[in-house]
PDB file of C-alpha atoms in Angstrom:
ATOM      1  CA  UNK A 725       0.000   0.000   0.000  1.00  0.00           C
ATOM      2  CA  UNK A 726       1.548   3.114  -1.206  1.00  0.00           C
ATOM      3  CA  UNK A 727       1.352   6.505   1.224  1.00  0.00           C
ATOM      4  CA  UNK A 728      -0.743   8.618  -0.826  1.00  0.00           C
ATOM      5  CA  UNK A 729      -3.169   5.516  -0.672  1.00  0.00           C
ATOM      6  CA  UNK A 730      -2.819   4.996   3.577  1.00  0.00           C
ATOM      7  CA  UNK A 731      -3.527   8.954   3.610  1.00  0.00           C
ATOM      8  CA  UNK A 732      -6.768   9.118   1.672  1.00  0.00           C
ATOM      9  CA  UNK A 733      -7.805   5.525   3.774  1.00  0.00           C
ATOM     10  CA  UNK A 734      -7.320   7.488   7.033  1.00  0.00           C
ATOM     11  CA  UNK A 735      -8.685  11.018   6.236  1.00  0.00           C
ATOM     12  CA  UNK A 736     -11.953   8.579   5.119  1.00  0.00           C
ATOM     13  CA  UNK A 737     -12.038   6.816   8.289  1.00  0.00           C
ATOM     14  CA  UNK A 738     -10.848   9.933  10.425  1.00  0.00           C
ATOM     15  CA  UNK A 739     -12.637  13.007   8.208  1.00  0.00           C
ATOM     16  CA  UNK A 740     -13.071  15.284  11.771  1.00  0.00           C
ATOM     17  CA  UNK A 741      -9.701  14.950  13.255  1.00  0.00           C
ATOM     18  CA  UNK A 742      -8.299  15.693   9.291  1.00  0.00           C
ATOM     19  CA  UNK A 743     -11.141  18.765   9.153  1.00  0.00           C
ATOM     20  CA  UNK A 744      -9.743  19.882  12.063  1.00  0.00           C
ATOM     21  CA  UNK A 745      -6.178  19.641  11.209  1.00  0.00           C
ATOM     22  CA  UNK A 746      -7.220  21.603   7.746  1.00  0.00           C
ATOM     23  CA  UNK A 747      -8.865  24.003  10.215  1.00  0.00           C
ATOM     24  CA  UNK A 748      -6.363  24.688  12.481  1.00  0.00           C
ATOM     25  CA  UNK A 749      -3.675  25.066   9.864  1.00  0.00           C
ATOM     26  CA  UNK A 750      -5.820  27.733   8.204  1.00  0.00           C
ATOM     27  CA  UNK A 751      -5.886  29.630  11.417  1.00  0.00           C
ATOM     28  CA  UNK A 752      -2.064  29.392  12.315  1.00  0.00           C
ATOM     29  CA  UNK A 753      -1.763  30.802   8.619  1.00  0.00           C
ATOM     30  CA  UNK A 754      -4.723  33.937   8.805  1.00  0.00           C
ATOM     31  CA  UNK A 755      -3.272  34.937  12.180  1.00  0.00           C
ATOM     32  CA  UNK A 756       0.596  34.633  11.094  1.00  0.00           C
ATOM     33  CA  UNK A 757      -0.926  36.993   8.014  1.00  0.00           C
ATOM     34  CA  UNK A 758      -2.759  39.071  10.511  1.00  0.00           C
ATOM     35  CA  UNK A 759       0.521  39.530  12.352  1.00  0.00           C
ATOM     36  CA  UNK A 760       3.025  40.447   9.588  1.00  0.00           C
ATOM     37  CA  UNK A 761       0.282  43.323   7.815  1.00  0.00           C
ATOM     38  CA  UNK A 762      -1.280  44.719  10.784  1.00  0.00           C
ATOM     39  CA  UNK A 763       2.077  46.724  10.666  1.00  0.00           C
ATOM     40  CA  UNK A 764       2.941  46.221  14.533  1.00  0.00           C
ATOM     41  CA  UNK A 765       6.563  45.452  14.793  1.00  0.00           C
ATOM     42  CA  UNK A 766       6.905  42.457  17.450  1.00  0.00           C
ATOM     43  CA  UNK A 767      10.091  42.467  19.567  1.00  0.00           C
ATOM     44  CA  UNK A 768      11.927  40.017  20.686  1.00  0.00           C
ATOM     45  CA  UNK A 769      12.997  40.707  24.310  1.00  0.00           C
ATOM     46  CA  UNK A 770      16.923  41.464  23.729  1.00  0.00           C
ATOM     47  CA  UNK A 771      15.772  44.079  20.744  1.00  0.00           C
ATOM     48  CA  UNK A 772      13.423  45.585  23.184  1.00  0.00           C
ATOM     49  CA  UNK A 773      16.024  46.131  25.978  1.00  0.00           C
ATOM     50  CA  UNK A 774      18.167  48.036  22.928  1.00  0.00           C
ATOM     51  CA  UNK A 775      15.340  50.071  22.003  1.00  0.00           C
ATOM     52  CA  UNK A 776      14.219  50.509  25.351  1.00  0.00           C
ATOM     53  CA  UNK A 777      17.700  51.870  25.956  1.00  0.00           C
ATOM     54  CA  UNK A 778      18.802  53.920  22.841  1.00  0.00           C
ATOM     55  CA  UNK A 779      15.577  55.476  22.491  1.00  0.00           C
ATOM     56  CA  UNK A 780      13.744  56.411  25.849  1.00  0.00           C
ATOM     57  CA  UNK A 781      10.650  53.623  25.105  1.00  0.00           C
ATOM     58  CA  UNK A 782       7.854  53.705  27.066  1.00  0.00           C
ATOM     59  CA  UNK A 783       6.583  50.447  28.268  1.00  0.00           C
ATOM     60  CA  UNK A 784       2.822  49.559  28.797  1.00  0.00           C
ATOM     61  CA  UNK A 785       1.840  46.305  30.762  1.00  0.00           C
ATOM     62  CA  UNK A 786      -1.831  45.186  29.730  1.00  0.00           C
ATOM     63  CA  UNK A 787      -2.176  42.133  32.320  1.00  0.00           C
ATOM     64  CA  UNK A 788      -4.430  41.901  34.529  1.00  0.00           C
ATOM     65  CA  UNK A 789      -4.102  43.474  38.039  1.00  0.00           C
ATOM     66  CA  UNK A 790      -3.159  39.817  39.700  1.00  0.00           C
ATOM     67  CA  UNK A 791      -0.539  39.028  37.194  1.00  0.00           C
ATOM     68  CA  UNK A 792       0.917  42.794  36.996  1.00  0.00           C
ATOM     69  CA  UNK A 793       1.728  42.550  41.017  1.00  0.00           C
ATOM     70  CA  UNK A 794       3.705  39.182  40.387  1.00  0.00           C
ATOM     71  CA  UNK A 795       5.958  41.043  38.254  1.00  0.00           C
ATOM     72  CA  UNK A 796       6.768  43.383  35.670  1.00  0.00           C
ATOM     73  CA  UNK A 797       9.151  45.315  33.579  1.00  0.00           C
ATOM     74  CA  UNK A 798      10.319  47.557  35.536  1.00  0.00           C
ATOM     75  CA  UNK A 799       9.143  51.429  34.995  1.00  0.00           C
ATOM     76  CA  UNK A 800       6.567  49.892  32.999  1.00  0.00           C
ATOM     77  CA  UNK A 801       3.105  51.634  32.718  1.00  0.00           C
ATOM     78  CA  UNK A 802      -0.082  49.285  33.820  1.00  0.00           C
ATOM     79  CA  UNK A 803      -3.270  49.738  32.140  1.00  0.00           C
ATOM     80  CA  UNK A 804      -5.372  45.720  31.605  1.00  0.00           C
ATOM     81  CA  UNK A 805      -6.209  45.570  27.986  1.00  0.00           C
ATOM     82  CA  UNK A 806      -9.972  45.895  28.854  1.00  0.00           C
ATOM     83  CA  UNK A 807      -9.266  49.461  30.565  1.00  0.00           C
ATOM     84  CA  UNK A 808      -7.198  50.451  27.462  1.00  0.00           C
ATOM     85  CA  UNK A 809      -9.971  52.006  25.424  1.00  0.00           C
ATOM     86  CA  UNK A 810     -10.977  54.002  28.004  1.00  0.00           C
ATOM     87  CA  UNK A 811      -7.614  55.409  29.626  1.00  0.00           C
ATOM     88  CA  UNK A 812      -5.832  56.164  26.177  1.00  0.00           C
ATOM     89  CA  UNK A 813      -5.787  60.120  27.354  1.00  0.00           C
ATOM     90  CA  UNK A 814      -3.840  58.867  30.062  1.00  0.00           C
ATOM     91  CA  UNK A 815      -0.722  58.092  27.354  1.00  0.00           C
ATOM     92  CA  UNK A 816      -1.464  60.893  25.364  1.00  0.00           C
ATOM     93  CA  UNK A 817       1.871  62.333  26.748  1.00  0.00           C
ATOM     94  CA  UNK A 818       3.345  59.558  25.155  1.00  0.00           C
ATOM     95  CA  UNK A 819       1.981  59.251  21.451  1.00  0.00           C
ATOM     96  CA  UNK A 820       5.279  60.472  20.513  1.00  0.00           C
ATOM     97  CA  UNK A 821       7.423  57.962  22.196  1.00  0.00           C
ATOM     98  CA  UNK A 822       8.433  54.618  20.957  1.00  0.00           C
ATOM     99  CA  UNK A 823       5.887  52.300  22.947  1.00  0.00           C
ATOM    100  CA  UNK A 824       6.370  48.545  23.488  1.00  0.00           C
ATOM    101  CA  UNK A 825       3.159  46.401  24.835  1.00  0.00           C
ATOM    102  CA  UNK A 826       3.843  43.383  26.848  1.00  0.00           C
ATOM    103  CA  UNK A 827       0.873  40.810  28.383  1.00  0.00           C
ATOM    104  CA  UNK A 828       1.620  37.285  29.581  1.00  0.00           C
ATOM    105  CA  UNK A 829       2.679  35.764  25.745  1.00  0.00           C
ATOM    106  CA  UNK A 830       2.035  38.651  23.416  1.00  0.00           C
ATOM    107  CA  UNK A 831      -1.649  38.036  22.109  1.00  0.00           C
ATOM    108  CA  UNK A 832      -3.348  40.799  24.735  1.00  0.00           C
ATOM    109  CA  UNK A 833      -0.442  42.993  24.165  1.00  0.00           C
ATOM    110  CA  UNK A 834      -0.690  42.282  19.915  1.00  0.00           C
ATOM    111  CA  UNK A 835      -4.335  43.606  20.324  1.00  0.00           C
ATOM    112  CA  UNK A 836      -3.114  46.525  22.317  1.00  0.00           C
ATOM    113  CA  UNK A 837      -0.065  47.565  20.173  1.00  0.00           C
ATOM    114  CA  UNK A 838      -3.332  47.921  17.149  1.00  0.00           C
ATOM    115  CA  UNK A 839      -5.285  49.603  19.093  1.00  0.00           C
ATOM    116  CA  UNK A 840      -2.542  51.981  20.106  1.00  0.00           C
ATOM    117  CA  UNK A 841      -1.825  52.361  16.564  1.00  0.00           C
ATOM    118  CA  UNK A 842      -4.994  53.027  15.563  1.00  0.00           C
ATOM    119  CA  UNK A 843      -5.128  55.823  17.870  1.00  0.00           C
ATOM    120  CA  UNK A 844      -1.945  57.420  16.349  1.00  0.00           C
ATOM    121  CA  UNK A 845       0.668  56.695  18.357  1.00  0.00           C
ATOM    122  CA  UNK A 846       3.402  57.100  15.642  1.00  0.00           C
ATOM    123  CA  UNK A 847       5.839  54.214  16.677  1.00  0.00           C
ATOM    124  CA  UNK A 848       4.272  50.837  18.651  1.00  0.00           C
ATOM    125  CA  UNK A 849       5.936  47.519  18.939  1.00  0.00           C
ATOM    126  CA  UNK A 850       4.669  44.117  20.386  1.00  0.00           C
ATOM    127  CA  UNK A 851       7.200  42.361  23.097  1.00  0.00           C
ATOM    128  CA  UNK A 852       7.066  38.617  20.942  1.00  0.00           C
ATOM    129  CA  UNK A 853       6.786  36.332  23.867  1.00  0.00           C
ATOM    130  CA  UNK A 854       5.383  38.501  26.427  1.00  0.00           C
ATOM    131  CA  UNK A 855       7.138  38.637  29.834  1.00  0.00           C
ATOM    132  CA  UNK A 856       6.713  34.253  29.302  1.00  0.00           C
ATOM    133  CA  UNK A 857       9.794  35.421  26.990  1.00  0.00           C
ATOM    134  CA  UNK A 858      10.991  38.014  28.632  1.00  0.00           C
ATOM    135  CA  UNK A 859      11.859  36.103  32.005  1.00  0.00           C
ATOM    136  CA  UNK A 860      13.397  33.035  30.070  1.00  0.00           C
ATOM    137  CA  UNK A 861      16.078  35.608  28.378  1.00  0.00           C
ATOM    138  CA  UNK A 862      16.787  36.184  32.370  1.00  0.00           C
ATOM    139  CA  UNK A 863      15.877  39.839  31.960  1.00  0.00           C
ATOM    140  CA  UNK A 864      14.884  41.317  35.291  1.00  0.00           C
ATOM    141  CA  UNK A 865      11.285  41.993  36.395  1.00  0.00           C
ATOM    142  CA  UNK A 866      10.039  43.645  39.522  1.00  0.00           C
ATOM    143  CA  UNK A 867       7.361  44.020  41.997  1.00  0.00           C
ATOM    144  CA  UNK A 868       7.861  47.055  42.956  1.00  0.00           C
TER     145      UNK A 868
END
């Protein structure tokens, strides 16, 4: 029995767990898409310590309250992603500063780093990883 034979026999005898395969490729490919036009820049944590060095960055912490007091960038800024909307005058001051949104793994802070954009603030990056990311390069966080 050749391969291409064993492949169509199982995707006949297994057509959900192949749909969902099919499925879940297609979303790992729209939000990969998503990611590279939405025109956020996603940092990797050493290339966010040199930008948040060389250029004065401001850096914005969209957790939620619990997770923000277990540790943080330090200096960073703490608005939760579902307060964002809402308390955007309170970064007016820094629309033009070089931004860079962190959450847990970097999907809160992807959606924040749009929304940001959205709103003019001329230069917004993701941290790619969150602080999960952040903390295995052994870069400091705080709980101050």
């Amino acid at each position: 029995m050749d391969n291409t034979h064993r492949l169509v026999e199982f995707v006949s005898n297994h057509w959900g767990l192949a749909l969902g395969f099919v499925g879940l490729v297609i979303l790992v490919i729209h939000n990969e898409l998503r990611r590279r036009l939405d025109g956020i820049p996603h940092l990797g944590p050493h290339a966010a310590t040199q930008t948040m060095n060389a250029e004065g960055t401001v850096i914005l912490d969209v957790r939620e309250d619990n997770e923000y007091k277990q540790g943080h960038i330090a200096n960073a800024l703490h608005i939760p992603l579902g307060q964002l909307a809402k308390r955007l005058p309170e970064l007016d001051k820094y629309r033009d500063r070089p931004l860079i949104a962190y959450c847990r793994t970097g999907n809160r802070s992807d959606s924040a780093a749009r929304l940001l954009h959205k709103h003019g603030f001329a230069t917004v990056h993701n941290l790619a990883g969150g602080i999960v990311a952040w903390q295995n390069a052994n870069l400091p966080v705080t709980k101050k």
